[in-house]
Amino acid sequence: MISVEEALEKVLSYVKVLDGIEAPILECLGQVLADDVYSSFDIPPRDNSAMDGYAVHSADVASASSSNPVYLDVVGEAKAGGTATMKVKSHTAVRIMTGAFIPDGADAVVKFEDTDETQQAGGPIKRIGILKTVEKGKNIRYAGEDIGKEQLVLKRGTILRPSEIGVLASLGIARAKVIRRPSVAILATGDELAEMGQPLTGGRIYNSNSYSAAAQVLRYGGIPRVLGIARDTREDLDAKISEALSSDMLLTTGGVSMGDYDLVKEILARRGEISFWKVRMKPGKPLAFGTIEGVPHLGLPGNPVSSMITFELFARPAILKMMGKPVTQKPTVEAISESYIKNTDGRRVFARAIVRKEGGKYYASTTGPQGSGILTSMSQANALAIVPEDIAAIKEGDIVKAIMLDGE
Ligand code: AMP
Ligand code: MG
């Protein structure tokens, strides 16, 4: 049995960063840029006002104060989107709105609050009293101060967050080249499984693994391809696995333990290459991994909790790598355990836990019954508390490391 780290290393050694594709920018959220992005113009395109106020010559108002205002003739008005051509000659001002281009001659903007505008009666303002001095350049946003023409704006490898999507839009770039999302085929196996909508006759259970796994694929940026249920026969498994091989990765659930009908690893051995089977962890020991006709195949255990935890630990990093992202762990915290968590056979235990912060400290308590079939234990948990292989138990009051499942 290999360790969690060795297993992860093997999985990652078989998955490759995918190629780039072009897509509308909004569809690229969370994806990695495949090309450098340069600007073809200045942003902003011209000097413009950062305030609503008056564009002035700063030297004209060098003596202005509220008790001794400087009066300027108002020669026009400039609004955002307008193409004002007026000039600000000495001892004149232009009434200006945020975003409007600075008229020639002006070198600063005095905001409304520093003028006598509100004290004037309605009607167009002909003369404005300036109540405060203004430094040269004040309240002006200069051409190219955000992005200069021909500047490298976003480097390849950048993960596109909402702010980067906005930057691309500001450059007028409607489509970006990004590392494509992996298509992940998901195949449930088991004679006992029924699909939602079918009656639960003869002790059948609904196939939940396909849906929890598909949701995990979506959450980490992949495209799930839910292939339904394969029955526990060589023929059905072979046929459905063949269907999956046009995807970038195949996930099966079930059929990898010691039972008579656990055929998945046999098929992996016959049609491909087994890299490992069995990892020193609990839950999730019977995890098979290898490649079938070059496609990485993770054979997740059938138990719903084991399936989800092995996905988190092995499929998530594989998806991140295929998407060109750094393969980072989810955040972990050191918490004070409020539960007794035992480790009976020297595997690494991932206990479903609720971690809360109180008075600057983290506390972890398990969600109750920890059977690997109890899917609600995952649903209640926000963390996996880890008991290392060489520790027989985490006792109440001990420090326990916990992986925060709701983190990125
Ligand atoms: P297996 O490894 O195939 O023997 O499955 C282990 C346990 O997980 C059995 O109790 C199965 O009924 C259950 N199981 C397997 N596949 C699924 C599935 N897709 N959805 C829910 N439970 C499953
Ligand atoms: Mg089975």
GROMACS .gro file of C-alpha atoms and ligand atoms in nm:
model
  432
    1MET     CA    1   0.000   0.000   0.000
    2ILE     CA    2   0.141   0.338  -0.095
    3SER     CA    3   0.108   0.665   0.094
    4VAL     CA    4  -0.126   0.948   0.000
    5GLU     CA    5   0.172   1.153  -0.121
    6GLU     CA    6   0.315   0.874  -0.336
    7ALA     CA    7  -0.027   0.812  -0.488
    8LEU     CA    8  -0.073   1.181  -0.568
    9GLU     CA    9   0.270   1.199  -0.726
   10LYS     CA   10   0.184   0.906  -0.951
   11VAL     CA   11  -0.150   1.053  -1.054
   12LEU     CA   12   0.009   1.388  -1.138
   13SER     CA   13   0.289   1.221  -1.335
   14TYR     CA   14   0.027   1.080  -1.574
   15VAL     CA   15  -0.176   1.395  -1.637
   16LYS     CA   16  -0.066   1.671  -1.869
   17VAL     CA   17  -0.151   2.037  -1.906
   18LEU     CA   18  -0.412   2.063  -2.182
   19ASP     CA   19  -0.395   2.280  -2.492
   20GLY     CA   20  -0.533   2.632  -2.533
   21ILE     CA   21  -0.861   2.732  -2.694
   22GLU     CA   22  -1.026   3.063  -2.767
   23ALA     CA   23  -1.351   3.144  -2.590
   24PRO     CA   24  -1.571   3.445  -2.502
   25ILE     CA   25  -1.412   3.608  -2.197
   26LEU     CA   26  -1.703   3.545  -1.964
   27GLU     CA   27  -1.671   3.172  -2.024
   28CYS     CA   28  -1.304   3.191  -1.925
   29LEU     CA   29  -1.360   3.277  -1.559
   30GLY     CA   30  -1.128   3.061  -1.348
   31GLN     CA   31  -0.925   2.945  -1.648
   32VAL     CA   32  -0.559   3.008  -1.720
   33LEU     CA   33  -0.447   3.244  -1.996
   34ALA     CA   34  -0.258   3.059  -2.267
   35ASP     CA   35  -0.111   3.371  -2.433
   36ASP     CA   36   0.031   3.703  -2.318
   37VAL     CA   37  -0.213   3.992  -2.359
   38TYR     CA   38  -0.091   4.333  -2.480
   39SER     CA   39  -0.285   4.657  -2.511
   40SER     CA   40  -0.317   4.829  -2.845
   41PHE     CA   41  -0.405   5.171  -2.696
   42ASP     CA   42  -0.378   5.383  -2.386
   43ILE     CA   43  -0.625   5.350  -2.099
   44PRO     CA   44  -0.756   5.604  -2.031
   45PRO     CA   45  -0.724   5.727  -2.389
   46ARG     CA   46  -0.687   6.095  -2.290
   47ASP     CA   47  -0.636   6.305  -1.979
   48ASN     CA   48  -0.974   6.328  -1.804
   49SER     CA   49  -1.132   6.449  -1.487
   50ALA     CA   50  -1.148   6.236  -1.173
   51MET     CA   51  -1.409   6.468  -1.018
   52ASP     CA   52  -1.714   6.675  -1.097
   53GLY     CA   53  -1.590   7.035  -1.075
   54TYR     CA   54  -1.412   7.307  -1.268
   55ALA     CA   55  -1.110   7.267  -1.493
   56VAL     CA   56  -0.878   7.561  -1.422
   57HIS     CA   57  -0.524   7.692  -1.451
   58SER     CA   58  -0.390   7.611  -1.107
   59ALA     CA   59  -0.178   7.928  -1.108
   60ASP     CA   60  -0.493   8.143  -1.141
   61VAL     CA   61  -0.629   8.022  -0.809
   62ALA     CA   62  -0.306   8.021  -0.609
   63SER     CA   63  -0.449   8.279  -0.369
   64ALA     CA   64  -0.803   8.135  -0.340
   65SER     CA   65  -0.962   8.086   0.001
   66SER     CA   66  -1.317   8.078   0.132
   67SER     CA   67  -1.283   8.428   0.272
   68ASN     CA   68  -1.115   8.552  -0.044
   69PRO     CA   69  -1.244   8.357  -0.346
   70VAL     CA   70  -1.092   8.388  -0.692
   71TYR     CA   71  -1.362   8.442  -0.956
   72LEU     CA   72  -1.325   8.286  -1.300
   73ASP     CA   73  -1.542   8.318  -1.613
   74VAL     CA   74  -1.704   7.987  -1.703
   75VAL     CA   75  -1.650   7.935  -2.078
   76GLY     CA   76  -1.820   7.603  -2.125
   77GLU     CA   77  -1.914   7.262  -1.994
   78ALA     CA   78  -1.745   6.926  -2.059
   79LYS     CA   79  -1.922   6.598  -2.002
   80ALA     CA   80  -1.801   6.239  -2.018
   81GLY     CA   81  -1.827   6.110  -2.374
   82GLY     CA   82  -1.834   6.466  -2.508
   83THR     CA   83  -1.577   6.606  -2.747
   84ALA     CA   84  -1.522   6.947  -2.591
   85THR     CA   85  -1.301   7.167  -2.800
   86MET     CA   86  -1.306   7.474  -2.576
   87LYS     CA   87  -0.986   7.610  -2.436
   88VAL     CA   88  -0.925   7.729  -2.085
   89LYS     CA   89  -0.745   8.060  -2.117
   90SER     CA   90  -0.610   8.238  -1.815
   91HIS     CA   91  -0.883   8.341  -1.567
   92THR     CA   92  -1.144   8.115  -1.720
   93ALA     CA   93  -1.278   7.775  -1.620
   94VAL     CA   94  -1.476   7.491  -1.778
   95ARG     CA   95  -1.744   7.316  -1.575
   96ILE     CA   96  -1.644   6.951  -1.603
   97MET     CA   97  -1.791   6.609  -1.515
   98THR     CA   98  -1.604   6.299  -1.403
   99GLY     CA   99  -1.456   6.119  -1.705
  100ALA     CA  100  -1.476   6.421  -1.937
  101PHE     CA  101  -1.158   6.507  -2.125
  102ILE     CA  102  -0.956   6.789  -1.973
  103PRO     CA  103  -0.987   7.094  -2.199
  104ASP     CA  104  -0.665   7.232  -2.345
  105GLY     CA  105  -0.499   7.479  -2.118
  106ALA     CA  106  -0.639   7.349  -1.790
  107ASP     CA  107  -0.398   7.175  -1.554
  108ALA     CA  108  -0.617   7.090  -1.253
  109VAL     CA  109  -0.978   7.032  -1.151
  110VAL     CA  110  -1.135   7.203  -0.850
  111LYS     CA  111  -1.416   6.990  -0.715
  112PHE     CA  112  -1.765   7.142  -0.675
  113GLU     CA  113  -1.737   7.139  -0.297
  114ASP     CA  114  -1.445   7.385  -0.319
  115THR     CA  115  -1.643   7.639  -0.524
  116ASP     CA  116  -1.936   7.868  -0.454
  117GLU     CA  117  -2.157   7.681  -0.703
  118THR     CA  118  -2.416   7.572  -0.444
  119GLN     CA  119  -2.445   7.928  -0.316
  120GLN     CA  120  -2.538   8.054  -0.661
  121ALA     CA  121  -2.897   8.089  -0.781
  122GLY     CA  122  -3.019   7.843  -1.048
  123GLY     CA  123  -2.948   7.892  -1.415
  124PRO     CA  124  -2.630   7.852  -1.613
  125ILE     CA  125  -2.326   7.952  -1.417
  126LYS     CA  126  -2.134   8.234  -1.577
  127ARG     CA  127  -1.881   8.304  -1.306
  128ILE     CA  128  -1.754   8.066  -1.046
  129GLY     CA  129  -1.590   8.149  -0.714
  130ILE     CA  130  -1.300   7.919  -0.629
  131LEU     CA  131  -1.267   7.878  -0.252
  132LYS     CA  132  -0.946   7.676  -0.231
  133THR     CA  133  -0.611   7.647  -0.401
  134VAL     CA  134  -0.545   7.342  -0.615
  135GLU     CA  135  -0.212   7.187  -0.709
  136LYS     CA  136  -0.119   7.136  -1.069
  137GLY     CA  137  -0.238   6.792  -1.185
  138LYS     CA  138  -0.494   6.755  -0.905
  139ASN     CA  139  -0.802   6.544  -0.993
  140ILE     CA  140  -0.668   6.463  -1.339
  141ARG     CA  141  -0.641   6.104  -1.461
  142TYR     CA  142  -0.367   6.099  -1.720
  143ALA     CA  143  -0.378   5.920  -2.054
  144GLY     CA  144  -0.225   5.574  -2.019
  145GLU     CA  145  -0.198   5.592  -1.640
  146ASP     CA  146  -0.387   5.262  -1.606
  147ILE     CA  147  -0.254   5.080  -1.912
  148GLY     CA  148  -0.006   5.213  -2.167
  149LYS     CA  149  -0.019   5.135  -2.538
  150GLU     CA  150   0.173   4.815  -2.626
  151GLN     CA  151   0.212   4.726  -2.259
  152LEU     CA  152   0.211   4.361  -2.147
  153VAL     CA  153  -0.109   4.365  -1.942
  154LEU     CA  154  -0.171   4.000  -1.850
  155LYS     CA  155   0.093   3.728  -1.865
  156ARG     CA  156   0.020   3.379  -1.988
  157GLY     CA  157  -0.041   3.157  -1.687
  158THR     CA  158  -0.261   3.418  -1.517
  159ILE     CA  159  -0.580   3.276  -1.368
  160LEU     CA  160  -0.871   3.486  -1.490
  161ARG     CA  161  -1.068   3.629  -1.200
  162PRO     CA  162  -1.350   3.882  -1.235
  163SER     CA  163  -1.094   4.165  -1.229
  164GLU     CA  164  -0.898   4.016  -1.521
  165ILE     CA  165  -1.221   3.963  -1.717
  166GLY     CA  166  -1.286   4.335  -1.664
  167VAL     CA  167  -0.934   4.430  -1.777
  168LEU     CA  168  -0.979   4.224  -2.096
  169ALA     CA  169  -1.311   4.398  -2.163
  170SER     CA  170  -1.147   4.739  -2.106
  171LEU     CA  171  -0.901   4.646  -2.382
  172GLY     CA  172  -1.188   4.555  -2.612
  173ILE     CA  173  -1.080   4.190  -2.613
  174ALA     CA  174  -1.398   3.983  -2.641
  175ARG     CA  175  -1.232   3.643  -2.669
  176ALA     CA  176  -0.930   3.507  -2.485
  177LYS     CA  177  -0.706   3.207  -2.538
  178VAL     CA  178  -0.711   2.989  -2.228
  179ILE     CA  179  -0.609   2.637  -2.133
  180ARG     CA  180  -0.921   2.437  -2.203
  181ARG     CA  181  -1.128   2.269  -1.935
  182PRO     CA  182  -1.082   1.892  -1.906
  183SER     CA  183  -1.366   1.668  -2.005
  184VAL     CA  184  -1.404   1.416  -1.724
  185ALA     CA  185  -1.608   1.104  -1.795
  186ILE     CA  186  -1.788   0.963  -1.491
  187LEU     CA  187  -1.905   0.605  -1.484
  188ALA     CA  188  -2.081   0.447  -1.187
  189THR     CA  189  -2.059   0.070  -1.156
  190GLY     CA  190  -2.283  -0.170  -0.969
  191ASP     CA  191  -2.580  -0.402  -1.020
  192GLU     CA  192  -2.745  -0.248  -0.715
  193LEU     CA  193  -2.767   0.101  -0.861
  194ALA     CA  194  -3.073   0.274  -0.998
  195GLU     CA  195  -3.092   0.611  -1.172
  196MET     CA  196  -3.308   0.883  -1.026
  197GLY     CA  197  -3.660   0.845  -1.160
  198GLN     CA  198  -3.642   0.466  -1.160
  199PRO     CA  199  -3.822   0.274  -0.885
  200LEU     CA  200  -3.610   0.136  -0.603
  201THR     CA  201  -3.705  -0.228  -0.638
  202GLY     CA  202  -3.520  -0.524  -0.501
  203GLY     CA  203  -3.306  -0.334  -0.255
  204ARG     CA  204  -3.162  -0.098  -0.511
  205ILE     CA  205  -3.007   0.235  -0.416
  206TYR     CA  206  -2.982   0.548  -0.618
  207ASN     CA  207  -2.660   0.627  -0.795
  208SER     CA  208  -2.538   0.925  -0.593
  209ASN     CA  209  -2.166   0.898  -0.672
  210SER     CA  210  -2.202   1.011  -1.032
  211TYR     CA  211  -2.367   1.330  -0.916
  212SER     CA  212  -2.139   1.415  -0.625
  213ALA     CA  213  -1.840   1.349  -0.854
  214ALA     CA  214  -1.988   1.551  -1.142
  215ALA     CA  215  -2.050   1.838  -0.902
  216GLN     CA  216  -1.690   1.816  -0.781
  217VAL     CA  217  -1.567   1.821  -1.141
  218LEU     CA  218  -1.773   2.134  -1.206
  219ARG     CA  219  -1.657   2.298  -0.887
  220TYR     CA  220  -1.293   2.266  -0.987
  221GLY     CA  221  -1.348   2.384  -1.344
  222GLY     CA  222  -1.381   2.061  -1.543
  223ILE     CA  223  -1.663   1.950  -1.771
  224PRO     CA  224  -1.834   1.638  -1.635
  225ARG     CA  225  -1.961   1.376  -1.878
  226VAL     CA  226  -2.198   1.157  -1.682
  227LEU     CA  227  -2.207   0.819  -1.855
  228GLY     CA  228  -2.460   0.651  -1.628
  229ILE     CA  229  -2.429   0.310  -1.474
  230ALA     CA  230  -2.229   0.010  -1.590
  231ARG     CA  231  -2.352  -0.324  -1.461
  232ASP     CA  232  -2.102  -0.557  -1.299
  233THR     CA  233  -2.025  -0.755  -1.614
  234ARG     CA  234  -1.710  -0.746  -1.823
  235GLU     CA  235  -1.912  -0.672  -2.136
  236ASP     CA  236  -2.099  -0.374  -1.999
  237LEU     CA  237  -1.793  -0.228  -1.829
  238ASP     CA  238  -1.580  -0.272  -2.140
  239ALA     CA  239  -1.839  -0.105  -2.361
  240LYS     CA  240  -1.899   0.189  -2.128
  241ILE     CA  241  -1.528   0.241  -2.062
  242SER     CA  242  -1.467   0.251  -2.439
  243GLU     CA  243  -1.724   0.528  -2.462
  244ALA     CA  244  -1.533   0.723  -2.197
  245LEU     CA  245  -1.199   0.719  -2.371
  246SER     CA  246  -1.264   1.031  -2.577
  247SER     CA  247  -1.247   1.230  -2.251
  248ASP     CA  248  -0.934   1.368  -2.088
  249MET     CA  249  -0.983   1.161  -1.776
  250LEU     CA  250  -1.207   0.877  -1.665
  251LEU     CA  251  -1.351   0.841  -1.319
  252THR     CA  252  -1.527   0.521  -1.225
  253THR     CA  253  -1.684   0.459  -0.889
  254GLY     CA  254  -1.712   0.119  -0.727
  255GLY     CA  255  -1.586  -0.215  -0.838
  256VAL     CA  256  -1.236  -0.176  -0.698
  257SER     CA  257  -1.254  -0.367  -0.370
  258MET     CA  258  -1.214  -0.736  -0.301
  259GLY     CA  259  -1.561  -0.863  -0.392
  260ASP     CA  260  -1.638  -1.112  -0.664
  261TYR     CA  261  -1.790  -0.846  -0.888
  262ASP     CA  262  -1.518  -0.586  -0.847
  263LEU     CA  263  -1.412  -0.594  -1.209
  264VAL     CA  264  -1.285  -0.242  -1.265
  265LYS     CA  265  -0.926  -0.306  -1.172
  266GLU     CA  266  -0.925  -0.624  -1.377
  267ILE     CA  267  -1.026  -0.423  -1.684
  268LEU     CA  268  -0.767  -0.159  -1.604
  269ALA     CA  269  -0.504  -0.433  -1.592
  270ARG     CA  270  -0.623  -0.598  -1.913
  271ARG     CA  271  -0.680  -0.291  -2.128
  272GLY     CA  272  -0.430  -0.053  -1.976
  273GLU     CA  273  -0.174  -0.025  -1.707
  274ILE     CA  274  -0.232  -0.018  -1.331
  275SER     CA  275  -0.014   0.237  -1.158
  276PHE     CA  276  -0.140   0.158  -0.811
  277TRP     CA  277  -0.427  -0.001  -0.629
  278LYS     CA  278  -0.476   0.065  -0.258
  279VAL     CA  279  -0.366   0.375  -0.072
  280ARG     CA  280  -0.280   0.390   0.296
  281MET     CA  281  -0.581   0.600   0.391
  282LYS     CA  282  -0.922   0.569   0.553
  283PRO     CA  283  -1.171   0.597   0.401
  284GLY     CA  284  -1.062   0.532   0.044
  285LYS     CA  285  -0.817   0.244   0.065
  286PRO     CA  286  -0.934   0.068  -0.252
  287LEU     CA  287  -0.842   0.339  -0.498
  288ALA     CA  288  -0.715   0.224  -0.833
  289PHE     CA  289  -0.524   0.438  -1.076
  290GLY     CA  290  -0.373   0.380  -1.416
  291THR     CA  291  -0.421   0.458  -1.781
  292ILE     CA  292  -0.644   0.292  -2.037
  293GLU     CA  293  -0.530   0.357  -2.392
  294GLY     CA  294  -0.342   0.659  -2.264
  295VAL     CA  295  -0.639   0.810  -2.075
  296PRO     CA  296  -0.581   0.853  -1.702
  297HIS     CA  297  -0.833   0.648  -1.509
  298LEU     CA  298  -0.906   0.696  -1.142
  299GLY     CA  299  -1.107   0.408  -1.005
  300LEU     CA  300  -1.273   0.568  -0.704
  301PRO     CA  301  -1.415   0.343  -0.434
  302GLY     CA  302  -1.789   0.285  -0.437
  303ASN     CA  303  -1.869   0.401  -0.089
  304PRO     CA  304  -2.007   0.753  -0.127
  305VAL     CA  305  -1.783   0.914   0.136
  306SER     CA  306  -1.471   0.735   0.010
  307SER     CA  307  -1.554   0.840  -0.343
  308MET     CA  308  -1.582   1.207  -0.248
  309ILE     CA  309  -1.269   1.213  -0.031
  310THR     CA  310  -1.050   1.036  -0.285
  311PHE     CA  311  -1.182   1.279  -0.545
  312GLU     CA  312  -1.074   1.572  -0.328
  313LEU     CA  313  -0.730   1.428  -0.269
  314PHE     CA  314  -0.650   1.294  -0.618
  315ALA     CA  315  -0.898   1.400  -0.888
  316ARG     CA  316  -0.902   1.766  -0.783
  317PRO     CA  317  -0.522   1.805  -0.819
  318ALA     CA  318  -0.535   1.624  -1.154
  319ILE     CA  319  -0.800   1.868  -1.282
  320LEU     CA  320  -0.599   2.167  -1.156
  321LYS     CA  321  -0.291   2.040  -1.336
  322MET     CA  322  -0.477   1.976  -1.662
  323MET     CA  323  -0.612   2.332  -1.645
  324GLY     CA  324  -0.260   2.469  -1.610
  325LYS     CA  325  -0.320   2.583  -1.253
  326PRO     CA  326  -0.082   2.548  -0.962
  327VAL     CA  327  -0.161   2.227  -0.777
  328THR     CA  328  -0.215   2.375  -0.435
  329GLN     CA  329  -0.365   2.206  -0.135
  330LYS     CA  330  -0.682   2.334   0.018
  331PRO     CA  331  -0.615   2.550   0.323
  332THR     CA  332  -0.545   2.361   0.642
  333VAL     CA  333  -0.576   2.476   1.002
  334GLU     CA  334  -0.446   2.340   1.330
  335ALA     CA  335  -0.747   2.288   1.550
  336ILE     CA  336  -0.810   2.173   1.904
  337SER     CA  337  -0.992   1.843   1.882
  338GLU     CA  338  -1.318   1.812   2.070
  339SER     CA  339  -1.358   1.449   1.965
  340TYR     CA  340  -1.176   1.123   2.015
  341ILE     CA  341  -1.073   1.001   1.670
  342LYS     CA  342  -0.916   0.658   1.656
  343ASN     CA  343  -0.688   0.504   1.400
  344THR     CA  344  -0.710   0.126   1.413
  345ASP     CA  345  -0.476   0.010   1.141
  346GLY     CA  346  -0.204   0.256   1.065
  347ARG     CA  347  -0.368   0.431   0.772
  348ARG     CA  348  -0.413   0.807   0.744
  349VAL     CA  349  -0.763   0.883   0.870
  350PHE     CA  350  -0.969   1.163   0.718
  351ALA     CA  351  -1.252   1.221   0.965
  352ARG     CA  352  -1.545   1.435   0.865
  353ALA     CA  353  -1.539   1.731   1.100
  354ILE     CA  354  -1.690   2.065   1.175
  355VAL     CA  355  -1.425   2.327   1.236
  356ARG     CA  356  -1.519   2.656   1.399
  357LYS     CA  357  -1.317   2.954   1.513
  358GLU     CA  358  -1.366   3.092   1.858
  359GLY     CA  359  -1.150   3.344   2.044
  360GLY     CA  360  -0.878   3.323   1.782
  361LYS     CA  361  -0.856   2.943   1.803
  362TYR     CA  362  -0.991   2.667   1.584
  363TYR     CA  363  -1.191   2.377   1.729
  364ALA     CA  364  -1.273   2.055   1.546
  365SER     CA  365  -1.541   1.803   1.627
  366THR     CA  366  -1.637   1.502   1.418
  367THR     CA  367  -1.978   1.488   1.255
  368GLY     CA  368  -2.083   1.172   1.435
  369PRO     CA  369  -2.096   0.824   1.278
  370GLN     CA  370  -1.804   0.800   1.039
  371GLY     CA  371  -1.906   0.505   0.821
  372SER     CA  372  -1.789   0.547   0.463
  373GLY     CA  373  -2.146   0.492   0.345
  374ILE     CA  374  -2.284   0.781   0.551
  375LEU     CA  375  -2.293   1.056   0.292
  376THR     CA  376  -2.460   1.304   0.524
  377SER     CA  377  -2.138   1.302   0.730
  378MET     CA  378  -1.977   1.478   0.430
  379SER     CA  379  -2.268   1.712   0.393
  380GLN     CA  380  -2.249   1.821   0.756
  381ALA     CA  381  -1.872   1.861   0.753
  382ASN     CA  382  -1.671   2.165   0.648
  383ALA     CA  383  -1.338   1.995   0.709
  384LEU     CA  384  -1.147   1.668   0.712
  385ALA     CA  385  -0.959   1.615   1.038
  386ILE     CA  386  -0.644   1.410   0.982
  387VAL     CA  387  -0.510   1.139   1.208
  388PRO     CA  388  -0.157   1.054   1.085
  389GLU     CA  389  -0.066   0.694   1.004
  390ASP     CA  390   0.162   0.653   1.306
  391ILE     CA  391  -0.079   0.791   1.566
  392ALA     CA  392  -0.326   0.554   1.731
  393ALA     CA  393  -0.576   0.823   1.823
  394ILE     CA  394  -0.635   1.195   1.844
  395LYS     CA  395  -0.768   1.260   2.191
  396GLU     CA  396  -0.989   1.542   2.306
  397GLY     CA  397  -0.769   1.849   2.355
  398ASP     CA  398  -0.502   1.729   2.110
  399ILE     CA  399  -0.407   1.947   1.817
  400VAL     CA  400  -0.540   1.807   1.491
  401LYS     CA  401  -0.469   1.924   1.138
  402ALA     CA  402  -0.781   1.980   0.932
  403ILE     CA  403  -0.830   2.038   0.559
  404MET     CA  404  -1.093   2.307   0.506
  405LEU     CA  405  -1.326   2.169   0.238
  406ASP     CA  406  -1.499   2.496   0.160
  407GLY     CA  407  -1.171   2.670   0.078
  408GLU     CA  408  -1.056   2.716  -0.279
  409AMP     P1  409  -1.822  -0.146  -0.432
  409AMP     O1  410  -1.685  -0.092  -0.410
  409AMP     O2  411  -1.862  -0.145  -0.575
  409AMP     O3  412  -1.840  -0.279  -0.367
  409AMP     O4  413  -1.920  -0.046  -0.357
  409AMP     C1  414  -1.908  -0.022  -0.221
  409AMP     C2  415  -2.035   0.034  -0.164
  409AMP     O5  416  -2.065   0.159  -0.224
  409AMP     C3  417  -2.157  -0.053  -0.186
  409AMP     O6  418  -2.233  -0.053  -0.068
  409AMP     C4  419  -2.231   0.017  -0.295
  409AMP     O7  420  -2.367  -0.005  -0.289
  409AMP     C5  421  -2.197   0.162  -0.274
  409AMP     N1  422  -2.198   0.230  -0.402
  409AMP     C6  423  -2.128   0.191  -0.511
  409AMP     N2  424  -2.151   0.273  -0.614
  409AMP     C7  425  -2.238   0.367  -0.570
  409AMP     C8  426  -2.301   0.479  -0.631
  409AMP     N3  427  -2.276   0.513  -0.759
  409AMP     N4  428  -2.383   0.555  -0.558
  409AMP     C9  429  -2.405   0.523  -0.429
  409AMP     N5  430  -2.350   0.418  -0.365
  409AMP    C10  431  -2.267   0.340  -0.434
  410MG      MG  432  -1.992  -0.256  -0.679
   0.00000   0.00000   0.00000
